[in-house]
mmCIF file of C-alpha atoms in Angstrom:
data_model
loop_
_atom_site.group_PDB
_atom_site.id
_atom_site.type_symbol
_atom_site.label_atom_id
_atom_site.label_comp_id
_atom_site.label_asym_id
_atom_site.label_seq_id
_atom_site.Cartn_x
_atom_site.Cartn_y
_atom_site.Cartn_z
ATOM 1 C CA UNK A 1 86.051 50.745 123.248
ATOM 2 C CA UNK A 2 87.980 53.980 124.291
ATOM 3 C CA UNK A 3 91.249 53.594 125.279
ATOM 4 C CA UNK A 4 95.102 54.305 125.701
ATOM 5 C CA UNK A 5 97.535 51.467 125.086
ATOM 6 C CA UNK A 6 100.946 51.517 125.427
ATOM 7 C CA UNK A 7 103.563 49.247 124.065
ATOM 8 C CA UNK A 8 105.649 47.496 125.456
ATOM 9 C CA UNK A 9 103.863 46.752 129.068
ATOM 10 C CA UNK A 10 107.271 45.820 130.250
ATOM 11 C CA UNK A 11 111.012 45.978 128.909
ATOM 12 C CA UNK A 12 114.348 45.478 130.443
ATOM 13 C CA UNK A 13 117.187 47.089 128.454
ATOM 14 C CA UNK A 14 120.788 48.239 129.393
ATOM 15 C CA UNK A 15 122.103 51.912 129.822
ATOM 16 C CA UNK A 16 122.883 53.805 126.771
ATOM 17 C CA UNK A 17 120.577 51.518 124.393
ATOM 18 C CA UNK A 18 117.654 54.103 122.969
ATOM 19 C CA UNK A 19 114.278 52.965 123.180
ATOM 20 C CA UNK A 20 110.601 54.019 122.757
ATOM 21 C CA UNK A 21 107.221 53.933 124.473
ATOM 22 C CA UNK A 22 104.218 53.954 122.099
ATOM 23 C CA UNK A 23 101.320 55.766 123.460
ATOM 24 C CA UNK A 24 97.741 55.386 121.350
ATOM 25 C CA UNK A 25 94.337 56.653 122.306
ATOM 26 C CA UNK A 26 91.507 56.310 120.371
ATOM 27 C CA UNK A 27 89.158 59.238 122.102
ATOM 28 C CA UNK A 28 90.386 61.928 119.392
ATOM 29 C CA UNK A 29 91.310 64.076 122.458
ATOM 30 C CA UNK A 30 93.861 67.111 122.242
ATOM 31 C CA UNK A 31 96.187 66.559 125.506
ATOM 32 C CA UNK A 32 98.180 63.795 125.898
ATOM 33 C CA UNK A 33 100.957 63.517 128.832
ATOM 34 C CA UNK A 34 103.400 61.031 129.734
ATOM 35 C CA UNK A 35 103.982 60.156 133.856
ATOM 36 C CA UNK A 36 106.807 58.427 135.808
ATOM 37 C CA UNK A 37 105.760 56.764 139.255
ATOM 38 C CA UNK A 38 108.108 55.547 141.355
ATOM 39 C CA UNK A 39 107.315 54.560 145.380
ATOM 40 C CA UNK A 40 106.758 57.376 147.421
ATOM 41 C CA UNK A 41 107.014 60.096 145.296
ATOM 42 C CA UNK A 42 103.786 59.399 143.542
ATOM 43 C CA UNK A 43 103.384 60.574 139.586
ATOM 44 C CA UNK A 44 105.116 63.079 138.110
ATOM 45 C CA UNK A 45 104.721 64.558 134.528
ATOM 46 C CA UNK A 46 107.580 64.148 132.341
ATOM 47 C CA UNK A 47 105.969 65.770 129.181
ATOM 48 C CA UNK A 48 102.354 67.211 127.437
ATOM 49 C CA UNK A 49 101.002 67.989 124.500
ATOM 50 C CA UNK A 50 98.301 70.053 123.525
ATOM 51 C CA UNK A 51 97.792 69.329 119.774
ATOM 52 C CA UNK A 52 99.635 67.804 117.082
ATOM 53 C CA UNK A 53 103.356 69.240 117.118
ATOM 54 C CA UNK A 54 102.790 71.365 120.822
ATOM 55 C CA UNK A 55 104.801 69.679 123.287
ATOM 56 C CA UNK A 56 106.090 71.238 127.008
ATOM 57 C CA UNK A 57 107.748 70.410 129.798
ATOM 58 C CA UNK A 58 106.205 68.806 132.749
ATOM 59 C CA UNK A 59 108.425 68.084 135.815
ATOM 60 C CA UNK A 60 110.573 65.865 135.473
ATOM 61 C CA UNK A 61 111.679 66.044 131.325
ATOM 62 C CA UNK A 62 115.595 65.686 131.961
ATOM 63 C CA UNK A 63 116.357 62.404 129.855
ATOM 64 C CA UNK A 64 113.136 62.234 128.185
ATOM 65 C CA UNK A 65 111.665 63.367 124.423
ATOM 66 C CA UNK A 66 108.639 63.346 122.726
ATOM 67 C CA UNK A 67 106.816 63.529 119.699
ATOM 68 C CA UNK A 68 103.254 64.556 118.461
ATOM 69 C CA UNK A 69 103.093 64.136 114.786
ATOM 70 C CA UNK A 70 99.662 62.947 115.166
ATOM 71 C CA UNK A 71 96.909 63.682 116.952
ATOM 72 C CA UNK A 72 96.058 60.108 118.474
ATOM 73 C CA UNK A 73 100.114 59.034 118.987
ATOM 74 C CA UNK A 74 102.443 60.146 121.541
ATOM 75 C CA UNK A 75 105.775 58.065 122.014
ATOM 76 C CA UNK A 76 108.067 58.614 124.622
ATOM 77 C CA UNK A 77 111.596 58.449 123.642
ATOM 78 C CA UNK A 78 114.673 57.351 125.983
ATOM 79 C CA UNK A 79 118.288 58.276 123.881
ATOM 80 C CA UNK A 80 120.139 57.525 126.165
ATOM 81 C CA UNK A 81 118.534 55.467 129.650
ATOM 82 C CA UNK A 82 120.140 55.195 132.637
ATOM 83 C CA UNK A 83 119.335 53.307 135.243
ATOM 84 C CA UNK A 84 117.744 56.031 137.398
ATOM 85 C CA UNK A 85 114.659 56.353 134.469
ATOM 86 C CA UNK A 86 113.704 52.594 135.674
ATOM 87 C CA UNK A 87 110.160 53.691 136.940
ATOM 88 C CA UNK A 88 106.317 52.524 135.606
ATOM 89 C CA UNK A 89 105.443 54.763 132.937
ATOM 90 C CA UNK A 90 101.504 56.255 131.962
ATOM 91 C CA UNK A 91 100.569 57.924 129.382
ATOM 92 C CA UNK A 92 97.234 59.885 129.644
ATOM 93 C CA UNK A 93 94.892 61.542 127.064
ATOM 94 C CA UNK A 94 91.678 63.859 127.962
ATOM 95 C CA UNK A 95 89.207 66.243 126.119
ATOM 96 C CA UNK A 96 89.901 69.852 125.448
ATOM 97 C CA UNK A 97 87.930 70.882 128.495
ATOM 98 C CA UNK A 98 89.634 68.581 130.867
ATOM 99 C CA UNK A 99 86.691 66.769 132.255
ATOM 100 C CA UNK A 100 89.486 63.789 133.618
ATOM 101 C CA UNK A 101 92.387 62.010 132.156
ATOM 102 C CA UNK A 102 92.167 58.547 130.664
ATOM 103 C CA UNK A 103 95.181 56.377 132.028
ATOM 104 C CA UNK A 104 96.966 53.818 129.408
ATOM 105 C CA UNK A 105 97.767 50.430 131.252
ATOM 106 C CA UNK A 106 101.727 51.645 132.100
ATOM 107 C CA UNK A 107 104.698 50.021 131.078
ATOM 108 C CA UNK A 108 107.255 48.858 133.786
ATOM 109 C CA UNK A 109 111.051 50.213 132.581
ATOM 110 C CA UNK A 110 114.194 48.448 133.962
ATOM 111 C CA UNK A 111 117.355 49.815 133.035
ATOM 112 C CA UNK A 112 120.064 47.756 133.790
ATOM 113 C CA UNK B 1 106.166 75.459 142.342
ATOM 114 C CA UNK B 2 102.766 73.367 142.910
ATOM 115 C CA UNK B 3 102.901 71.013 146.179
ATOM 116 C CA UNK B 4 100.461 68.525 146.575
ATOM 117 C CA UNK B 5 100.458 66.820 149.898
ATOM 118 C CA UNK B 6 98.228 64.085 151.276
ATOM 119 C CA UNK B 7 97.795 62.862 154.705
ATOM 120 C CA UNK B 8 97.504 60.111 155.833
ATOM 121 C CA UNK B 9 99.893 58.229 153.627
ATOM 122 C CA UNK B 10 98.527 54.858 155.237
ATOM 123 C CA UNK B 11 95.158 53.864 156.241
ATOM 124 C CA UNK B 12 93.954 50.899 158.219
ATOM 125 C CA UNK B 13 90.497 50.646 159.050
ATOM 126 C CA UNK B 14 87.946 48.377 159.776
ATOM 127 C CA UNK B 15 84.772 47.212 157.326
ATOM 128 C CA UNK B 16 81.593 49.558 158.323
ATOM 129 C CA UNK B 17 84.036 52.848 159.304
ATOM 130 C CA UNK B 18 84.375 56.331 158.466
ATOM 131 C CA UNK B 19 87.436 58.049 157.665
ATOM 132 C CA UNK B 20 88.644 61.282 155.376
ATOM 133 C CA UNK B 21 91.800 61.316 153.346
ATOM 134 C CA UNK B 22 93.119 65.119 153.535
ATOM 135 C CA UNK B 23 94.616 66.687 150.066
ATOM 136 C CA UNK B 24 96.540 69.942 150.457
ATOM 137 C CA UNK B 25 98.050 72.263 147.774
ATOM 138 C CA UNK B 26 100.272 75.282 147.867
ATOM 139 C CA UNK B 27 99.200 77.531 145.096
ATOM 140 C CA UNK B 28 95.942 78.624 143.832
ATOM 141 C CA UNK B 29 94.060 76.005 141.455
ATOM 142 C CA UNK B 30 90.094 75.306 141.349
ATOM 143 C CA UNK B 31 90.525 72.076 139.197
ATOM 144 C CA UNK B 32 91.590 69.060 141.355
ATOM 145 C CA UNK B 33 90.889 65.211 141.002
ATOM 146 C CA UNK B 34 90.880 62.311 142.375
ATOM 147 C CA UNK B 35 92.285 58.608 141.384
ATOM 148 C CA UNK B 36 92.128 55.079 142.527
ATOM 149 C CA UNK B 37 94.741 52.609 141.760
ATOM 150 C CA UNK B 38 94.349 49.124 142.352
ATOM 151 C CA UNK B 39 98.130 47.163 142.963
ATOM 152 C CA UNK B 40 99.548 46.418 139.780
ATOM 153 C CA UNK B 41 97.249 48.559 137.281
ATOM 154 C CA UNK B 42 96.764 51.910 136.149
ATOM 155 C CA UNK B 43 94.763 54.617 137.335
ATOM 156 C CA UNK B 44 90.939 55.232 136.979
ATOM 157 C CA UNK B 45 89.591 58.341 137.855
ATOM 158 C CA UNK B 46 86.942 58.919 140.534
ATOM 159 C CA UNK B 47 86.033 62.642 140.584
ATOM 160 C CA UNK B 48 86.714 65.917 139.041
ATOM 161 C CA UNK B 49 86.115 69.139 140.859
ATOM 162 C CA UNK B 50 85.995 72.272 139.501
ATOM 163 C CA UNK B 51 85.126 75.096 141.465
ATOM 164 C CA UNK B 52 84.951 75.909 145.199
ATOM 165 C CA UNK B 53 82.520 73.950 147.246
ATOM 166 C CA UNK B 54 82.280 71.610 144.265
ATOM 167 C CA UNK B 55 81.032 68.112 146.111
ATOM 168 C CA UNK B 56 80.435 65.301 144.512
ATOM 169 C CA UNK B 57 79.400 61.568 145.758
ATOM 170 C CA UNK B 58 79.654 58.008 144.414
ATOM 171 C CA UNK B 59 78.778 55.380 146.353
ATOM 172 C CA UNK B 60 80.778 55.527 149.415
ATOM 173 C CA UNK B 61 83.100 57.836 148.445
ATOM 174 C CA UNK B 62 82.381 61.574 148.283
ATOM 175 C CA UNK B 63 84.817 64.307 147.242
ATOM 176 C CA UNK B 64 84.653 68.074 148.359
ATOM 177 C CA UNK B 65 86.968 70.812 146.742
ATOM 178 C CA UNK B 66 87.476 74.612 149.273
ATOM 179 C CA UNK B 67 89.610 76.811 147.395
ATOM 180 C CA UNK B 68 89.935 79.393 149.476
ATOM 181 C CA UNK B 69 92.183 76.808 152.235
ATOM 182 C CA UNK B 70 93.619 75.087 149.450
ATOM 183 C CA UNK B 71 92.082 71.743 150.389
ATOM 184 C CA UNK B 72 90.166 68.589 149.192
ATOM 185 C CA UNK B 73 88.910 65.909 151.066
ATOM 186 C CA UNK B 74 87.895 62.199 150.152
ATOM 187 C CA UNK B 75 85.397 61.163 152.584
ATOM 188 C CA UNK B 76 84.680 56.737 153.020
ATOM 189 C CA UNK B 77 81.686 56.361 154.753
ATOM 190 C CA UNK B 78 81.101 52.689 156.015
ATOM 191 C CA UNK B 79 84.487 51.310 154.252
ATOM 192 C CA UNK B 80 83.843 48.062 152.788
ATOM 193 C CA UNK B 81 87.131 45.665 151.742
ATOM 194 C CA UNK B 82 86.787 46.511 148.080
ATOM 195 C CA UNK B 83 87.200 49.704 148.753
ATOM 196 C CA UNK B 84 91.106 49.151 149.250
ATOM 197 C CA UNK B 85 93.693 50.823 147.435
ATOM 198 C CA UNK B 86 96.018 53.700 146.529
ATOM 199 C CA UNK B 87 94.258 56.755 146.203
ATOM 200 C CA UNK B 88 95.534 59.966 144.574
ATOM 201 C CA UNK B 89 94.670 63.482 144.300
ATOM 202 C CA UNK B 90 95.967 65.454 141.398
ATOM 203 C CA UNK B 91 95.913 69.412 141.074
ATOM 204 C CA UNK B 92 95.844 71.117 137.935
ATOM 205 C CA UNK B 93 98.544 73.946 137.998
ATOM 206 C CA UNK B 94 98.602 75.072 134.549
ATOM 207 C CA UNK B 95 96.288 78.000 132.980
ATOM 208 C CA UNK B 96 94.803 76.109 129.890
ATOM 209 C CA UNK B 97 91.925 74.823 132.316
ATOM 210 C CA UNK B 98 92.453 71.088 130.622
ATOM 211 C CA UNK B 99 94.046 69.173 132.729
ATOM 212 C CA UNK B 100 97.065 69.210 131.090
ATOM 213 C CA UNK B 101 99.870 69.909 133.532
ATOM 214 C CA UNK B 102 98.918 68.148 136.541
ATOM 215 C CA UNK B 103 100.625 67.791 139.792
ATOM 216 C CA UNK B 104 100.142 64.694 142.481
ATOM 217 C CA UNK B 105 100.225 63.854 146.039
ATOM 218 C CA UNK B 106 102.361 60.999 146.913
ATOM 219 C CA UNK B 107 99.112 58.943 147.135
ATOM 220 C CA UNK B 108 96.898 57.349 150.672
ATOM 221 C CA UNK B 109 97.344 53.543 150.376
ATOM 222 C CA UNK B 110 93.844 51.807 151.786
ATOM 223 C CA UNK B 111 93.417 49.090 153.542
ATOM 224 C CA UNK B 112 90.091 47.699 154.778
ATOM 225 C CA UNK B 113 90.354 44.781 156.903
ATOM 226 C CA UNK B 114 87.104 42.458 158.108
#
C-alpha cells in the first residue's frame, strides 16, 4: 500500500530535550516536505526536499532541521524545542511532476 | 510573499444546499489544490488544477482554477452530512512546477446539518 508514516504519532517532551520525527514514504517520489498546523493559521511549510541531500527553506524553518540522506526518509529534527514548536506535524511526499501531495498521518508535539 | 486567503472560514448549511468556498491568492501561480481534512486525521487531497479554467468535478464537489483574478472556487452542490469538514486550498508558489513549496489558506470548516 502507498504511504507516508511518521513516528511517533504523538510525544510530549520538555524544552531543550532534542528530538526527531521520522518521515517514510514508500512511493519512490523526489519531494518530500514537512508542515506545522496550528488553529487558525492553517499549514505552513517548515522545510522541502527535492532529492536526496537538496533541502530548502519553507516558511516557517526557525527551530527546525532536516535531513535527506535517502531518497524515501525525511526526519525532522528539533535541537532545541520550545514550547512555541508544540503544533501537529505532516510530512508529505509527491511525484516529480507534482500531480498532489500524499499526507503522512501527523504527529501531535507538546513541548512542555 | 504568497497569501492564500479563504472565505468563508465557517460554513453552516443545510443537507440538499448549494454553496461555494472562495480561495484567493496574491501572486501569480497556475498550480493550486484542494484538501479535505476530517477532525483528528491528516489530509487527503481532492483536486489538482493546473492551468486557467482548469475544472474538475467529483461527486458533489467541483473545483475551478481563473488565473488571471487569482481565484479558485470549491463549489457543494446538494451538501449531504458526510460532506463535513475542513477544507483547504493550497497554492504552489515555487518555480519547479512540483508542488514542492506550497502555501495554504487558513482552511473553510464544514458543517452540514439535517
Amino acid at each position: 500500500e502507498a504511504q507516508v508514516t511518521q513516528n511517533p504519532r504523538y510525544l510530549i517532551t520538555v524544552t531543550g530535550k532534542k528530538l526527531t520525527v521520522t518521515c517514510s514514504q514508500n512511493m519512490n517520489h523526489e519531494y518530500m516536505s514537512w508542515y506545522r498546523q496550528d488553529p487558525g493559521l492553517g499549514l505552513r511549510q517548515i522545510y522541502y526536499s527535492m532529492n536526496v541531500e537538496v533541502t530548502d527553506k519553507g516558511d516557517v524553518p526557525e527551530g527546525y532541521k532536516v535531513s535527506r540522506k535517502e531518497k524515501r526518509n525525511f526526519p525532522l529534527i528539533l535541537e532545541s524545542p520550545s514550547p512555541n514548536q508544540t503544533s501537529l506535524y505532516f510530512c508529505a511526499s509527491t511525484r516529480q511532476n507534482g500531480d498532489t501531495q500524499y499526507f503522512g498521518p501527523g504527529t501531535r508535539l507538546t513541548v512542555l | 510573499e504568497l497569501k492564500v486567503e479563504q472565505n468563508p472560514l465557517f460554513l453552516s448549511m443545510q443537507e440538499g444546499k448549494n454553496y461555494t468556498i472562495y480561495c484567493n491568492y496574491s501572486t501569480t501561480s497556475d498550480r493550486l489544490y484542494w484538501y479535505r481534512q476530517d477532525p483528528g486525521k491528516s489530509l487527503e487531497s481532492l483536486f489538482v488544477l493546473l492551468s486557467n479554467g482548469a475544472v474538475k468535478q467529483e461527486g458533489r464537489l467541483m473545483a475551478s482554477l481563473d488565473t488571471k483574478a487569482r481565484l479558485s472556487t470549491l463549489h457543494i452542490t446538494a451538501a449531504v452530512h458526510d460532506l463535513s469538514a475542513t477544507y483547504f486550498c493550497a497554492v504552489d508558489g515555487g518555480n519547479t512546477g512540483t508542488a514542492s513549496k506550497l502555501t495554504f489558506g487558513t482552511g473553510t470548516r464544514l458543517q452540514v446539518t439535517l
